[in-house]
PDB file of C-alpha atoms in Angstrom:
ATOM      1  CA  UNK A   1      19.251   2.713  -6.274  1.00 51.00           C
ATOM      2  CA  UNK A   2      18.576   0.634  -9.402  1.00 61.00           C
ATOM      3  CA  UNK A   3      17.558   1.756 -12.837  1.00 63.00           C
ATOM      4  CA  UNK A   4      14.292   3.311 -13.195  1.00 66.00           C
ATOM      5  CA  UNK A   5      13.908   2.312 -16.474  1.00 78.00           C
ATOM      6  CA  UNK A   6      10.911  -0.653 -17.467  1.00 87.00           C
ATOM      7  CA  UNK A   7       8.050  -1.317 -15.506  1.00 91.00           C
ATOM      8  CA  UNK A   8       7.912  -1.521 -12.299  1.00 95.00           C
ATOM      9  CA  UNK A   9       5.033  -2.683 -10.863  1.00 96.00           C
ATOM     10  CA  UNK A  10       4.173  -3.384  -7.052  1.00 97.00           C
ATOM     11  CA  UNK A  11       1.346  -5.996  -6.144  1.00 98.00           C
ATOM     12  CA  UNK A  12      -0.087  -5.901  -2.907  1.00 97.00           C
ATOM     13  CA  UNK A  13      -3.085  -8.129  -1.244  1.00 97.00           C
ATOM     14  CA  UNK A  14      -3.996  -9.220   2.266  1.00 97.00           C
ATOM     15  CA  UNK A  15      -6.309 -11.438   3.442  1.00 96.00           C
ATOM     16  CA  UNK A  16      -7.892 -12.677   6.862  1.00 94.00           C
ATOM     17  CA  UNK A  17      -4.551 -14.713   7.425  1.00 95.00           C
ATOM     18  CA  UNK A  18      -1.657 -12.563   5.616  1.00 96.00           C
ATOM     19  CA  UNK A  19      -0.317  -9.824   3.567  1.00 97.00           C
ATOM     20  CA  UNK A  20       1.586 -10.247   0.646  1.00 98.00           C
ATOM     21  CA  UNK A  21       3.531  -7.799  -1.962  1.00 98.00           C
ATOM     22  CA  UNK A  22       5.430  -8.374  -4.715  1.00 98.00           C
ATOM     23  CA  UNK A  23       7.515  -5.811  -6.643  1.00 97.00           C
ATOM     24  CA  UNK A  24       8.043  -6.725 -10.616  1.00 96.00           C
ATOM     25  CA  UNK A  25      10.076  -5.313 -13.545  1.00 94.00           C
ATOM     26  CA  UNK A  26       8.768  -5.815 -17.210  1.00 93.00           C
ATOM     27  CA  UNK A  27       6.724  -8.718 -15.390  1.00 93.00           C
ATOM     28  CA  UNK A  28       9.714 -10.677 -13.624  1.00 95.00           C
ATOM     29  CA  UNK A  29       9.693 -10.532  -9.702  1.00 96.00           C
ATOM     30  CA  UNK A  30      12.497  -8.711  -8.423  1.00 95.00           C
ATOM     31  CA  UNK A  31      11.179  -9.437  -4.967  1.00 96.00           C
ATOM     32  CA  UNK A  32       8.244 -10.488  -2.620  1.00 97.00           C
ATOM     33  CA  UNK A  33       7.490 -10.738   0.618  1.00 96.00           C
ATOM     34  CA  UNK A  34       4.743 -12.104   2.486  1.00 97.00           C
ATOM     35  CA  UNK A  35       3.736 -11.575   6.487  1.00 97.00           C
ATOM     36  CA  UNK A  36       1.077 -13.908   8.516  1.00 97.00           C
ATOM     37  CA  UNK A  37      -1.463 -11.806  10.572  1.00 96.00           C
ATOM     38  CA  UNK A  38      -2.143 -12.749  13.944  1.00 95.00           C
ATOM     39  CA  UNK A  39      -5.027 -14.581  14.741  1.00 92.00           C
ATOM     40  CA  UNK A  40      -6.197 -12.188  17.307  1.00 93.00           C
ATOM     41  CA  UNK A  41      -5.801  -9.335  14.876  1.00 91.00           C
ATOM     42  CA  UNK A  42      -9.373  -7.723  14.314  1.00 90.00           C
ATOM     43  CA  UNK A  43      -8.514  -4.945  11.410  1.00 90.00           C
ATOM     44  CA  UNK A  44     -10.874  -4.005   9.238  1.00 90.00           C
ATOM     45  CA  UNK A  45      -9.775  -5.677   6.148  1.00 93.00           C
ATOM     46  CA  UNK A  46      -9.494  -2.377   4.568  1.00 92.00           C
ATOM     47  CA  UNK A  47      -6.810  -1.455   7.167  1.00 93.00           C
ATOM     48  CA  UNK A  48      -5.002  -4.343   6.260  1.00 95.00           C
ATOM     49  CA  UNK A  49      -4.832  -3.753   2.353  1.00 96.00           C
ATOM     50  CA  UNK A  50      -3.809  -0.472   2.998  1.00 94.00           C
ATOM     51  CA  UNK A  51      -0.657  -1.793   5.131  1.00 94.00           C
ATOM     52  CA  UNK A  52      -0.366  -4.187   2.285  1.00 96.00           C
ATOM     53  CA  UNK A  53       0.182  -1.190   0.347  1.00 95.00           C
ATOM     54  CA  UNK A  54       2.205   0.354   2.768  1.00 93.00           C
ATOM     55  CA  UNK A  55       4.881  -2.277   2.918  1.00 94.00           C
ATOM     56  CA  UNK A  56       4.665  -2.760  -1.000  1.00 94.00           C
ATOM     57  CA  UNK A  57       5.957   1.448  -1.716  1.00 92.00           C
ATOM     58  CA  UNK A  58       8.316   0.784   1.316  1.00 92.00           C
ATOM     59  CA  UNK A  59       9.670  -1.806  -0.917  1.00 94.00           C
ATOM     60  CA  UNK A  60       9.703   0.056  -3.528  1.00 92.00           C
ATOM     61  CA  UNK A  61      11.342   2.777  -1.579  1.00 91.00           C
ATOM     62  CA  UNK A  62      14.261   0.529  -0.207  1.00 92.00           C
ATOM     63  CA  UNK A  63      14.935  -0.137  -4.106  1.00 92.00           C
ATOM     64  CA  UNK A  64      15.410   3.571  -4.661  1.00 90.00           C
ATOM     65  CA  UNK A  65      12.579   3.983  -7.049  1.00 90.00           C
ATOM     66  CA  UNK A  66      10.980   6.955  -8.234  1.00 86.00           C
ATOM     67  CA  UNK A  67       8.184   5.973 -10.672  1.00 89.00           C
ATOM     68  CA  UNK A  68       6.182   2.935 -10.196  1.00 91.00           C
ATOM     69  CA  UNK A  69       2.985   1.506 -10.805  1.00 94.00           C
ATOM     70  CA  UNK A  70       0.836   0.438  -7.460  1.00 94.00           C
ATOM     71  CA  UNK A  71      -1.653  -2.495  -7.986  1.00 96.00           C
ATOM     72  CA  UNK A  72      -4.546  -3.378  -5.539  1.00 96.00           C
ATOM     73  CA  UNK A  73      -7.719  -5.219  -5.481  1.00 95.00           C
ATOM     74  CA  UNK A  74      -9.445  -3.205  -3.100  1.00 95.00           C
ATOM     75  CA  UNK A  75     -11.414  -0.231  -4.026  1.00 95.00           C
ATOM     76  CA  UNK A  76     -11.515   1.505  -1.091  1.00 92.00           C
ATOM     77  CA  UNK A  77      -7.844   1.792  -0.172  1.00 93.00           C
ATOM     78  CA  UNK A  78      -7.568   2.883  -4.575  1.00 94.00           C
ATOM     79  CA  UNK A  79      -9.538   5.243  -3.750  1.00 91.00           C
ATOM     80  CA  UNK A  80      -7.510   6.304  -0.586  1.00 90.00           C
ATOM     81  CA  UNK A  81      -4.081   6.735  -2.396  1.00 91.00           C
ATOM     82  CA  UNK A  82      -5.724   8.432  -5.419  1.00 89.00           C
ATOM     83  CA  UNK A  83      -6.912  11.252  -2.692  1.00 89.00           C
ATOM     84  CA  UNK A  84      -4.125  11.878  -0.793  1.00 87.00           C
ATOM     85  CA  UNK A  85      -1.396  11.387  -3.859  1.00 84.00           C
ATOM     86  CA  UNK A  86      -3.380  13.625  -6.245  1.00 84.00           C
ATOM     87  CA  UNK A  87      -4.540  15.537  -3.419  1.00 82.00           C
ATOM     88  CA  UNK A  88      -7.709  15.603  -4.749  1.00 81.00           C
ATOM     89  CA  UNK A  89      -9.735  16.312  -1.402  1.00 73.00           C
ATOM     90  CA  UNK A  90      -9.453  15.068   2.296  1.00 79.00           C
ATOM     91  CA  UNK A  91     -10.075  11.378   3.217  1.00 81.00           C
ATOM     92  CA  UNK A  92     -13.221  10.828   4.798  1.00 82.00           C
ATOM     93  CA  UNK A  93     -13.011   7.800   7.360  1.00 83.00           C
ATOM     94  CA  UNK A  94     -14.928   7.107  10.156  1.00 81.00           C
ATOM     95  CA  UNK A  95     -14.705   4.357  12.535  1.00 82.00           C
ATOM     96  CA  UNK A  96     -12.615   2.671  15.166  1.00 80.00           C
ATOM     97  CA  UNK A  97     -10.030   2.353  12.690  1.00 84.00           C
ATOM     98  CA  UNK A  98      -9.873   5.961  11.575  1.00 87.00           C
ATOM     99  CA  UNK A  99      -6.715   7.015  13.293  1.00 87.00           C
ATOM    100  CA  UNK A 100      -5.401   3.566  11.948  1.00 86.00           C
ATOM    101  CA  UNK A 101      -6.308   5.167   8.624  1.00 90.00           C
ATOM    102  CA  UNK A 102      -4.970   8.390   8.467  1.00 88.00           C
ATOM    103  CA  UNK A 103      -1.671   7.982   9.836  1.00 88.00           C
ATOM    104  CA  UNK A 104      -0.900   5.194   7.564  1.00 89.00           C
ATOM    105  CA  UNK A 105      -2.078   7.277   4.559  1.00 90.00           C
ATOM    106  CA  UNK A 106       0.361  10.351   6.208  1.00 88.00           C
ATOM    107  CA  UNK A 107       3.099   7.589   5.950  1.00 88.00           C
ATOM    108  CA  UNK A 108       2.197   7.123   2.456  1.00 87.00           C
ATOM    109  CA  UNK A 109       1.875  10.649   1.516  1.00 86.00           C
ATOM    110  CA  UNK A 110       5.641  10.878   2.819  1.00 85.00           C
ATOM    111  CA  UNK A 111       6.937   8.181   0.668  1.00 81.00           C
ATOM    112  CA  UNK A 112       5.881   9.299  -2.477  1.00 80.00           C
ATOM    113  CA  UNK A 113       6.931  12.916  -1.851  1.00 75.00           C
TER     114      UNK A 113
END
């Protein structure tokens, strides 16, 4: 567990070949981390920010924090976490990917609690 105090900040991002996060305090990186997808990996790239996410509050987790700020530059997966954190109202998916979905935002939902 570190100090809570400052602000922390976790970036996350994936693209077509890899997913990246980086976890900052006051604007310095404390860490990063970056994975390569597989090539035969056909996610929806929406899937694969949200694991981008995923791996960025893990992170975060594994660091002991309790208050942090989560930055992404998709829309839809913003609009995911927002939901289920403020549990606002159920996440509507649909898809081949909506089991994909939902657990992962079940994982999250059990990180932040």
């Amino acid at each position: 567990s570190v100090a809570s105090e400052g602000d922390w900040a976790v970036f996350c991002n994936a693209s077509d070949l890899a997913v990246g996060v980086v976890l900052q305090l006051d604007g310095q990186v404390i860490e990063d981390g970056t994975w390569l997808r597989d090539a035969a990996d056909r996610k929806h790239i929406n899937v694969v920010e949200l694991d981008a996410a995923m791996r960025g509050l893990t992170l975060a987790a594994d660091w002991g924090l309790q208050t942090l700020r989560l930055v992404t530059d998709s829309k839809t997966v913003f609009g995911w976490l927002q939901q289920v954190i403020n549990n606002v109202r159920r996440v509507k998916v649909a898809g081949l990917h909506k089991v994909l979905v939902k657990r992962r935002l079940r994982v999250i939902t059990d990180l932040v609690q």
